Coordinates of C-alpha atoms in Angstrom, one line a residue:
M1 CA -32.4 -9.7 3.6
S2 CA -34.5 -9.2 6.7
A3 CA -36.8 -6.2 7.0
A4 CA -34.6 -4.8 9.9
S5 CA -31.6 -4.7 7.6
D6 CA -33.4 -3.6 4.4
T7 CA -31.7 -0.2 4.1
G8 CA -33.0 0.2 0.6
L9 CA -36.6 0.2 1.6
E10 CA -36.9 3.9 2.2
A11 CA -35.1 4.7 -1.1
R12 CA -37.5 2.4 -3.1
L13 CA -40.5 4.0 -1.4
V14 CA -39.3 7.5 -2.2
S15 CA -38.6 6.5 -5.8
V16 CA -42.1 5.2 -6.2
R17 CA -43.7 8.2 -4.5
D18 CA -41.7 10.4 -6.8
G19 CA -42.9 8.4 -9.8
I20 CA -46.5 8.7 -8.7
A21 CA -46.1 12.5 -8.3
D22 CA -44.6 12.7 -11.8
A23 CA -47.4 10.6 -13.3
A24 CA -50.0 12.7 -11.6
R25 CA -48.5 15.9 -13.0
A26 CA -48.4 14.5 -16.5
A27 CA -52.0 13.6 -16.2
D28 CA -52.9 17.0 -14.8
R29 CA -54.1 15.4 -11.5
S30 CA -53.3 16.1 -7.9
V31 CA -51.3 13.4 -6.0
D32 CA -53.7 14.0 -3.2
E33 CA -56.3 12.1 -5.3
L34 CA -54.2 8.9 -5.1
T35 CA -54.0 6.3 -2.4
L36 CA -50.8 4.1 -2.4
V37 CA -51.5 0.6 -1.1
V38 CA -48.3 -1.3 -0.5
V39 CA -48.8 -5.0 -1.1
T40 CA -46.7 -7.0 1.3
K41 CA -47.5 -10.6 0.3
Y42 CA -45.0 -13.1 2.0
H43 CA -43.1 -10.3 3.6
P44 CA -42.8 -10.3 7.4
A45 CA -44.7 -8.1 9.8
A46 CA -41.4 -6.4 10.6
L47 CA -41.2 -5.0 7.1
V48 CA -44.8 -3.6 7.4
R49 CA -43.8 -2.0 10.7
Q50 CA -40.9 -0.4 8.9
L51 CA -43.1 0.9 6.1
A52 CA -45.5 2.4 8.7
A53 CA -42.6 4.2 10.2
L54 CA -41.9 5.7 6.8
G55 CA -45.4 7.0 6.5
V56 CA -47.3 4.2 4.8
T57 CA -50.9 4.0 6.0
D58 CA -52.5 1.5 3.6
V59 CA -51.3 -2.1 3.2
G60 CA -52.6 -4.8 0.9
E61 CA -52.6 -8.6 1.4
N62 CA -53.9 -11.4 -0.8
R63 CA -53.7 -14.4 1.4
H64 CA -56.3 -14.5 4.2
Q65 CA -54.3 -16.6 6.6
E66 CA -51.2 -14.4 6.3
A67 CA -53.3 -11.2 6.5
Q68 CA -55.1 -12.0 9.7
V69 CA -51.9 -12.9 11.5
K70 CA -50.1 -9.7 10.4
A71 CA -53.1 -7.5 11.1
A72 CA -53.3 -8.9 14.7
E73 CA -49.6 -8.5 15.3
L74 CA -49.6 -4.9 14.0
E75 CA -52.9 -3.7 15.4
D76 CA -51.1 -0.9 17.3
L77 CA -50.2 0.8 14.0
G78 CA -53.7 1.8 13.0
L79 CA -53.1 0.7 9.4
T80 CA -55.9 0.4 6.8
W81 CA -55.8 -3.2 5.6
H82 CA -56.9 -3.9 2.0
F83 CA -57.6 -7.5 1.0
V84 CA -56.7 -7.7 -2.7
G85 CA -56.6 -11.5 -3.4
Q86 CA -59.3 -14.0 -4.3
L87 CA -61.4 -14.6 -1.2
Q88 CA -63.2 -17.8 -0.5
S89 CA -66.8 -17.3 0.6
K90 CA -66.3 -19.2 3.8
K91 CA -63.4 -16.9 4.8
A92 CA -65.3 -13.7 4.1
R93 CA -66.7 -13.2 7.7
Q94 CA -63.2 -13.9 9.1
A95 CA -61.7 -11.3 6.8
R96 CA -64.2 -8.8 8.1
R97 CA -62.5 -9.0 11.5
Y98 CA -59.3 -7.3 10.2
A99 CA -59.9 -5.9 6.7
H100 CA -61.2 -2.4 6.2
V101 CA -61.4 -2.8 2.4
V102 CA -62.1 -5.8 0.2
Q103 CA -60.9 -5.0 -3.3
S104 CA -61.7 -8.4 -4.8
L105 CA -65.5 -8.8 -4.8
D106 CA -65.7 -11.0 -7.9
R107 CA -68.8 -13.2 -7.5
A108 CA -72.2 -13.3 -5.9
S109 CA -71.3 -15.9 -3.3
V110 CA -68.5 -13.7 -1.9
V111 CA -70.7 -10.6 -1.8
D112 CA -73.5 -12.5 -0.1
A113 CA -71.1 -13.9 2.6
F114 CA -70.7 -10.3 3.9
A115 CA -74.5 -9.9 4.4
P116 CA -75.9 -9.9 8.0
T117 CA -76.7 -13.3 9.5
E118 CA -78.7 -14.4 12.5
A119 CA -75.5 -14.9 14.4
E120 CA -74.1 -11.5 13.3
P121 CA -77.1 -9.3 12.6
D122 CA -75.2 -5.9 12.7
P123 CA -71.7 -6.6 11.2
R124 CA -69.1 -3.9 10.6
V125 CA -69.4 -2.2 7.3
L126 CA -66.5 -2.6 4.9
D127 CA -65.5 -0.7 1.8
G128 CA -65.6 -2.9 -1.3
F129 CA -64.5 -2.8 -4.9
V130 CA -65.9 -5.0 -7.7
Q131 CA -63.0 -6.8 -9.3
V132 CA -63.3 -6.8 -13.1
N133 CA -61.7 -9.5 -15.4
L134 CA -60.2 -7.6 -18.3
T135 CA -59.0 -10.8 -20.1
D136 CA -60.9 -13.4 -22.1
D137 CA -59.8 -16.1 -19.6
P138 CA -62.7 -17.0 -17.3
G139 CA -60.2 -18.6 -14.9
R140 CA -58.7 -15.2 -14.0
G141 CA -60.0 -13.4 -11.0
G142 CA -62.8 -10.9 -11.5
V143 CA -66.3 -10.6 -13.0
A144 CA -66.8 -10.3 -16.7
P145 CA -67.4 -6.7 -17.8
D146 CA -70.9 -7.4 -18.9
D147 CA -71.8 -8.7 -15.5
V148 CA -70.3 -5.8 -13.4
D149 CA -73.5 -3.9 -13.1
A150 CA -75.4 -6.8 -11.6
L151 CA -72.7 -7.6 -9.1
A152 CA -72.4 -3.9 -8.2
E153 CA -76.1 -3.8 -7.5
R154 CA -75.7 -6.9 -5.3
V155 CA -73.0 -5.1 -3.3
L156 CA -75.2 -2.1 -2.8
A157 CA -78.0 -4.4 -1.6
T158 CA -76.0 -6.0 1.3
G159 CA -76.0 -2.9 3.5
T160 CA -72.7 -4.2 4.9
L161 CA -70.5 -3.3 2.0
R162 CA -69.9 0.3 1.0
L163 CA -69.3 0.3 -2.8
R164 CA -66.2 2.3 -3.6
G165 CA -65.7 1.4 -7.2
V166 CA -63.9 -1.1 -9.4
M167 CA -60.6 -2.9 -9.4
A168 CA -58.6 -4.8 -12.1
V169 CA -55.3 -6.1 -13.1
A170 CA -54.0 -5.3 -16.6
P171 CA -53.7 -8.3 -19.0
L172 CA -50.2 -9.4 -19.8
D173 CA -50.9 -9.4 -23.6
E174 CA -52.4 -5.9 -23.9
E175 CA -51.0 -2.4 -23.5
P176 CA -51.9 -1.4 -19.9
R177 CA -53.2 2.1 -20.9
A178 CA -55.8 0.5 -23.2
A179 CA -56.9 -1.9 -20.6
F180 CA -57.2 0.8 -18.0
A181 CA -59.2 2.9 -20.4
R182 CA -61.7 0.1 -20.6
L183 CA -61.8 -0.1 -16.8
R184 CA -62.4 3.6 -16.7
A185 CA -65.5 3.2 -18.9
I186 CA -66.8 0.4 -16.7
S187 CA -66.3 2.7 -13.7
E188 CA -68.5 5.3 -15.3
R189 CA -71.3 2.7 -15.6
V190 CA -71.0 1.8 -12.0
R191 CA -71.2 5.5 -11.0
L192 CA -74.6 5.6 -12.7
L193 CA -75.7 3.0 -10.1
D194 CA -74.1 4.8 -7.2
P195 CA -72.6 8.3 -7.7
A196 CA -70.4 7.7 -4.6
A197 CA -68.6 4.7 -6.2
T198 CA -66.0 6.9 -7.8
D199 CA -62.8 4.9 -7.1
I200 CA -60.7 2.9 -9.5
S201 CA -58.0 0.5 -8.1
A202 CA -55.6 -0.1 -10.9
G203 CA -51.9 0.0 -11.5
M204 CA -49.0 -2.1 -10.0
S205 CA -45.3 -1.8 -9.9
G206 CA -44.8 -1.8 -13.7
D207 CA -47.9 0.1 -15.0
Y208 CA -49.0 2.6 -12.3
A209 CA -48.3 5.6 -14.5
D210 CA -50.7 4.3 -17.2
A211 CA -53.3 3.7 -14.5
I212 CA -53.0 7.2 -13.2
A213 CA -53.4 8.6 -16.7
E214 CA -56.7 6.7 -16.9
G215 CA -58.1 7.9 -13.6
A216 CA -56.9 5.4 -11.0
T217 CA -57.4 6.4 -7.4
H218 CA -55.8 3.4 -5.7
L219 CA -52.4 2.0 -6.7
R220 CA -51.5 -1.5 -5.5
I221 CA -47.7 -1.6 -5.6
G222 CA -45.5 -4.4 -4.2
T223 CA -42.0 -5.3 -5.4
A224 CA -41.1 -1.8 -6.6
I225 CA -41.2 -0.9 -2.9
T226 CA -40.8 -4.1 -0.9
G227 CA -38.1 -5.6 -3.1
N228 CA -38.2 -9.2 -4.3
R229 CA -40.9 -11.3 -2.7
P230 CA -39.8 -14.0 -0.4
A231 CA -40.7 -17.6 -1.2
A232 CA -44.1 -18.7 0.0
P233 CA -44.0 -20.0 3.6

């Protein structure tokens, strides 16, 4: 189904927004504390334009090549673009041209790639989240919990990344609430390094209520709003 004929998009967006509001009330939190980032991987720019018309302001992408094309095509919308996928160090400076937030700072080489260079001595400052690996699999994206503090300090040292907080994906073999509780504790450590780094990006289509209960400020929700993801181009 094309974005232009996706008559269910608004209903799905309303349903998720209602679910977020319910979860916020249950956690005794204000919905105003929460930022909904709609992840539009593989979906066309036309769908993003439709989302913007429905009031969506923050969009997430996790493939650099796709993200830069969409951001250029939709520049007139004034959206906030979040890069949420694994980023190659060599692509970091290109991502800075369109992204406003990089949620997947997971290793020193990526952080260092955003530092000033001789060719670009005064680059645009981006918001950044340290991505935490909450699993025992070193192949998953994110830095190990014990190494978060060192990477956060490295982010703070760049001068070109504004540390917002931490990000993670709940493991498949663990209750999301328990995983997000561990992320919340890691967030508290990061705040000792920078009291302004108060944000927690956690929660996706199936577990955002648990994330809200554990203090998430940013929710990365895709299929619950956009519908089934198209095949990779």
